[in-house]
Short mmCIF file of C-alpha atoms in Angstrom, two decimals:
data_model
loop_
_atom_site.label_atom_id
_atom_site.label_comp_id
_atom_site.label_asym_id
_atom_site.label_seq_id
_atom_site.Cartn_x
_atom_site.Cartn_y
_atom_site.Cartn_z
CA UNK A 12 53.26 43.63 164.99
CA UNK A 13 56.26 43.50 163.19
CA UNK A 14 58.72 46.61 163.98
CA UNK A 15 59.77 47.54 160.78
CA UNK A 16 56.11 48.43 160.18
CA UNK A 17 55.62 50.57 163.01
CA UNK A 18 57.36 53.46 164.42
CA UNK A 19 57.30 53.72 168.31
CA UNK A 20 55.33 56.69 168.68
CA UNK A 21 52.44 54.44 167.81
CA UNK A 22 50.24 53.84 170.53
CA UNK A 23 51.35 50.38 172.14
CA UNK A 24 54.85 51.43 172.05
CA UNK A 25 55.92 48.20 170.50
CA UNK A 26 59.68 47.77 170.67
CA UNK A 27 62.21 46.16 168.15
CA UNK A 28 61.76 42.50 167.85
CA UNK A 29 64.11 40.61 169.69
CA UNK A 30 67.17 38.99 167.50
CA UNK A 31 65.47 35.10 168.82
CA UNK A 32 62.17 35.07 169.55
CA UNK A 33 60.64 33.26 172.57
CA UNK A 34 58.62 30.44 172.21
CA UNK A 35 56.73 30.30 175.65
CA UNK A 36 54.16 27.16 175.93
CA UNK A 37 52.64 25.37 179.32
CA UNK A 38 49.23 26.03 181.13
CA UNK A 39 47.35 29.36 181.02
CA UNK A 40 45.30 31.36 182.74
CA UNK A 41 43.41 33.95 181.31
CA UNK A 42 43.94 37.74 182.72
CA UNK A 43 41.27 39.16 180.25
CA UNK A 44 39.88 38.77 176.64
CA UNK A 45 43.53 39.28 175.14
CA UNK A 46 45.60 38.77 177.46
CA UNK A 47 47.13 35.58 179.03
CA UNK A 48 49.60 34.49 182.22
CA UNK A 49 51.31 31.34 181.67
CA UNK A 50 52.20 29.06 184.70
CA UNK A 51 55.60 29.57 186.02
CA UNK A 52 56.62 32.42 183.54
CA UNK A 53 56.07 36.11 185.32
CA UNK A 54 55.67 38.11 181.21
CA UNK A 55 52.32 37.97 180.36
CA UNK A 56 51.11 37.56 177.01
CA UNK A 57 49.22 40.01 174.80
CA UNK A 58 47.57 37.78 171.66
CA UNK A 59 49.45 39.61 168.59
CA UNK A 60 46.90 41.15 165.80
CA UNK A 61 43.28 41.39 167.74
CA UNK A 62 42.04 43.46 170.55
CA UNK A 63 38.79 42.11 173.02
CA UNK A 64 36.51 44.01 174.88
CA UNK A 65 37.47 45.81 178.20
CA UNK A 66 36.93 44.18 181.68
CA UNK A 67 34.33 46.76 182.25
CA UNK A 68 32.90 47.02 178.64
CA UNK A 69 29.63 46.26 178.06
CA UNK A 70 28.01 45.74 174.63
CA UNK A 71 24.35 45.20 173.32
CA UNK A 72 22.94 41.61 172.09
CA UNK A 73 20.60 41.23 169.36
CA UNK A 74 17.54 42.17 171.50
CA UNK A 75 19.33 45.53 172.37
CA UNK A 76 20.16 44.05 176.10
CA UNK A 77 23.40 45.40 177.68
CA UNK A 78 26.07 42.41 178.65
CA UNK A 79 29.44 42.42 180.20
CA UNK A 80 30.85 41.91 176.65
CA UNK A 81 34.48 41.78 178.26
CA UNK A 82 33.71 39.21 180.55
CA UNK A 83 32.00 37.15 177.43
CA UNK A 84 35.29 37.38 176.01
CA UNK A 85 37.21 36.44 178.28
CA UNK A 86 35.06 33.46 179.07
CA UNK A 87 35.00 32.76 175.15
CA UNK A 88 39.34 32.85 175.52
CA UNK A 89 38.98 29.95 178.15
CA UNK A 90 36.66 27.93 176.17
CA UNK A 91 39.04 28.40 173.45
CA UNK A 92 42.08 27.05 175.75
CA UNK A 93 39.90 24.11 177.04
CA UNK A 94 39.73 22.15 180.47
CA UNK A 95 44.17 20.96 180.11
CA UNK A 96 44.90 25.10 179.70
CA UNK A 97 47.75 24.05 177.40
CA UNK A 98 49.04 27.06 175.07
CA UNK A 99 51.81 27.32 172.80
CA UNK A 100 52.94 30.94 172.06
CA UNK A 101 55.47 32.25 169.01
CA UNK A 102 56.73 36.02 170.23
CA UNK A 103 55.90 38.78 167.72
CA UNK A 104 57.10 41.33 169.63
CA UNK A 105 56.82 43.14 173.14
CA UNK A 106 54.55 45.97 174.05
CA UNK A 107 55.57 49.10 175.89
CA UNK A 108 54.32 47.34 179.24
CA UNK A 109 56.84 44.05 179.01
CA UNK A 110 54.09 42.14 177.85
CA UNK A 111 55.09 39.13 175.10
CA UNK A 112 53.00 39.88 171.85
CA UNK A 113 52.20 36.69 170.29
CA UNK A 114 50.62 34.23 168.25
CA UNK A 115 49.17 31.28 170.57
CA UNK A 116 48.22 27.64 169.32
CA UNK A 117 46.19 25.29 172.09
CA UNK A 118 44.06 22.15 170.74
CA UNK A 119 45.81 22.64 167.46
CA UNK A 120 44.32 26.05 166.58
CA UNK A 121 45.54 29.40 166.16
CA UNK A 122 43.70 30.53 169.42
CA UNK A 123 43.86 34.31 168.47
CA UNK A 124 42.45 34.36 165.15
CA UNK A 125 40.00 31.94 166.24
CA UNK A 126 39.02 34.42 169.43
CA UNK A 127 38.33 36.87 166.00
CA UNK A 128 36.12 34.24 164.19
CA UNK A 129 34.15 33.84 166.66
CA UNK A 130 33.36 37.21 167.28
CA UNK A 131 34.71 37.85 170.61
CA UNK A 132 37.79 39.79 169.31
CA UNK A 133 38.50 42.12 166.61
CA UNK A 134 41.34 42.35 164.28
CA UNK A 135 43.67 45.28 165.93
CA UNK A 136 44.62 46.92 162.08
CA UNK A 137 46.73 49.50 163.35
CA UNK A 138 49.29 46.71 165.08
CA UNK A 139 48.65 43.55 162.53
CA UNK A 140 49.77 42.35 159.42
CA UNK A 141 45.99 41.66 157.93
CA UNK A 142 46.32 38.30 159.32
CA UNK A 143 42.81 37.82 160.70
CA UNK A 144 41.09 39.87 157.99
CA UNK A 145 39.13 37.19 156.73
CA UNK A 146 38.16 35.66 160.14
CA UNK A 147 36.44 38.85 160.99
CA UNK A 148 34.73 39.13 157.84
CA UNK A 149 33.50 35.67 158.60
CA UNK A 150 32.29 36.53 162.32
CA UNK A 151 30.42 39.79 161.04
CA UNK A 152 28.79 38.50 158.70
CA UNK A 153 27.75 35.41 160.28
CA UNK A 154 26.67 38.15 162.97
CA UNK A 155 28.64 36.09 165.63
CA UNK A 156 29.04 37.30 169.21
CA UNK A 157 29.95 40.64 168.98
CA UNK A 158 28.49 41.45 165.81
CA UNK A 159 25.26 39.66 166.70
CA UNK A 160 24.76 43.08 168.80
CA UNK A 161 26.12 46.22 168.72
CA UNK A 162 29.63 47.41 170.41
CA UNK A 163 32.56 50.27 170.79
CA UNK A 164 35.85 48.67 169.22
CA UNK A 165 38.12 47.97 171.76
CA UNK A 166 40.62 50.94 171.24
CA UNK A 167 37.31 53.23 171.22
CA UNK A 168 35.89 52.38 174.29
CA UNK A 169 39.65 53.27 176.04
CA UNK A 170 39.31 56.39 174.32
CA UNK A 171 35.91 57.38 176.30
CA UNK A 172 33.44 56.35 173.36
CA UNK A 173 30.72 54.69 175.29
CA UNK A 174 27.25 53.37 173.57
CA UNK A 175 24.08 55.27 174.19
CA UNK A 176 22.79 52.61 176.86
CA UNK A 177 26.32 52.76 178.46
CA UNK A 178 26.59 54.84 180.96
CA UNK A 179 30.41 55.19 181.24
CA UNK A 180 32.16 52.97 184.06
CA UNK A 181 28.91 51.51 184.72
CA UNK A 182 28.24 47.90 185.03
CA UNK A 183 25.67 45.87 184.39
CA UNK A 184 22.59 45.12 186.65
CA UNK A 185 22.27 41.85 188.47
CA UNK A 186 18.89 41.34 187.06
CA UNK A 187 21.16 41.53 183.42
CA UNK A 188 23.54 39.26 184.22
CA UNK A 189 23.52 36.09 182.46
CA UNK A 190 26.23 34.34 184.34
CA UNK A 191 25.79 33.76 188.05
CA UNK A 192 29.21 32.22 189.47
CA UNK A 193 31.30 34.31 191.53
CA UNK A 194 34.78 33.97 190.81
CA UNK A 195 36.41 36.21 193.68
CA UNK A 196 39.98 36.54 194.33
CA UNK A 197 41.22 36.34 198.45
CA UNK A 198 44.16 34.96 200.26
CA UNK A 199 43.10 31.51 199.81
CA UNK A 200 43.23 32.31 195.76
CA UNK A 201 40.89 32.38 193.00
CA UNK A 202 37.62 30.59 194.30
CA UNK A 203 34.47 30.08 192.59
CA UNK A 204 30.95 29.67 194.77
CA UNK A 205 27.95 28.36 192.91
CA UNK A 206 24.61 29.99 193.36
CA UNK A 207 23.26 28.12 196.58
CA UNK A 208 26.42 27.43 198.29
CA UNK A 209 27.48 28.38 201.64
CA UNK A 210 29.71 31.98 201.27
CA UNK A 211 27.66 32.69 197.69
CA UNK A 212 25.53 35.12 199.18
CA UNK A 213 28.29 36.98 200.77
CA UNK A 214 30.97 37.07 198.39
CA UNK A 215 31.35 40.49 196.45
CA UNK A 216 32.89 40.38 193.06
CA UNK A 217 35.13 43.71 192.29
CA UNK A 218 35.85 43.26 188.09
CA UNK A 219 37.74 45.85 188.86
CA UNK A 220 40.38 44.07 191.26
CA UNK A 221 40.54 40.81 188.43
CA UNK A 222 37.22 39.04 189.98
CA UNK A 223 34.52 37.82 187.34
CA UNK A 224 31.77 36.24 186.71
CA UNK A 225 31.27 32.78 184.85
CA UNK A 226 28.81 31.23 183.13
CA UNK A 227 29.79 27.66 183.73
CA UNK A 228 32.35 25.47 186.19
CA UNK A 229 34.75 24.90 182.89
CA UNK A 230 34.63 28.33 182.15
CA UNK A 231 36.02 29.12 186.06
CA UNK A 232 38.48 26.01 186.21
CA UNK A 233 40.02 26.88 182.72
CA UNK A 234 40.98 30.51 183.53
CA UNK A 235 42.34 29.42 186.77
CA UNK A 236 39.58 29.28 189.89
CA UNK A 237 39.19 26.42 192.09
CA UNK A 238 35.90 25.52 193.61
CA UNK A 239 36.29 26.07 197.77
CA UNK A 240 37.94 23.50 200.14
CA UNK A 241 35.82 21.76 202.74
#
């Protein structure tokens, strides 16, 4: 997202690149598929050059099943990241909302063009440089999350463009759901309850107030939930 390329009438609003660029590193959480809040630092980061499924989104597998595709991707950012949350980040640029655009390293890997290979993200062409061309190649054709299905690009689905099984702003059905830990959000923190524990049954998750699903106890403790106290 260099600015010289883009003129700020383009959708993200990106503004001129700084004249030094931050470099921002130390543990993560993730906020969503693209998006991630870095311990002690109060900018969050947008990854530079892809764009993940919406919170909300859902997407079809190979058997034509609907799945909380933004939650996968989210889930897939944390695995990326891994159980020490340690990120390095190189500012590209900012984003009309504040936000850092940037390239992130953790584990010695480029974490966003990795999120593309593995088919969780897609390259965002209108905002990169080409940069993860050939990881999404790779991931399509290797029919690799994402692409093992079928899906509305990112920037689509914010438009309105929902697929046929989607009905628009719905979410999935319990029975759907693949992932059964609650990760809900109160004034004790982010908590996770296991299927079986004591407040499971009574916790309600709201995606749309940051609360998730997960599919394992990694998953929860790498994008920032604790298991409860006592």
């Amino acid at each position: 997202m260099r600015a010289f390329f883009l003129p700020l009438s383009f959708g993200l609003g990106l503004m001129a690149l700084p004249a030094t660029a931050q470099s921002l590193s130390g543990q993560a959480n993730v906020v969503d598929g693209d998006t991630l809040a870095i311990q002690g630092e109060t900018t969050r980061i947008r990854l530079y050059g892809v764009d993940a499924p919406e919170g909300k989104q859902t997407c079809n597998d190979a058997g034509g099943q609907r799945y909380l595709c933004g939650s996968r991707a989210a889930d897939a950012l944390a695995e990326l990241i891994g159980r020490n949350g340690r990120v390095t980040c190189r500012e590209e640029d900012r984003d009309r909302y504040g936000r850092v655009v940037a390239v992130c390293h953790s584990n010695g890997r480029d974490i966003n063009g990795e999120l593309v290979r593995h088919g969780w993200a897609v390259e965002y062409g209108q905002y990169s440089d080409g940069r993860y061309s050939d990881e999404e190649t790779e991931a399509r054709q290797a029919k690799r999350g994402l692409w093992a299905g079928t899906f509305v690009k990112p920037w689509d689905w914010r438009r309105g463009e929902r697929l046929p099984t989607e009905a628009a702003g719905g979410a999935v059905r319990a029975a759907e759901r693949t992932c059964d830990i609650k990760g809900n959000i109160s004034g004790s923190g982010r908590i996770y309850h296991l299927p079986g524990s004591r407040h499971y049954e009574n916790t309600q998750i709201s995606e749309a107030s940051g609360e998730r699903w997960f599919c394992s106890e990694d998953e929860a403790k790498a994008a920032g939930w604790r298991a409860p106290r006592g």
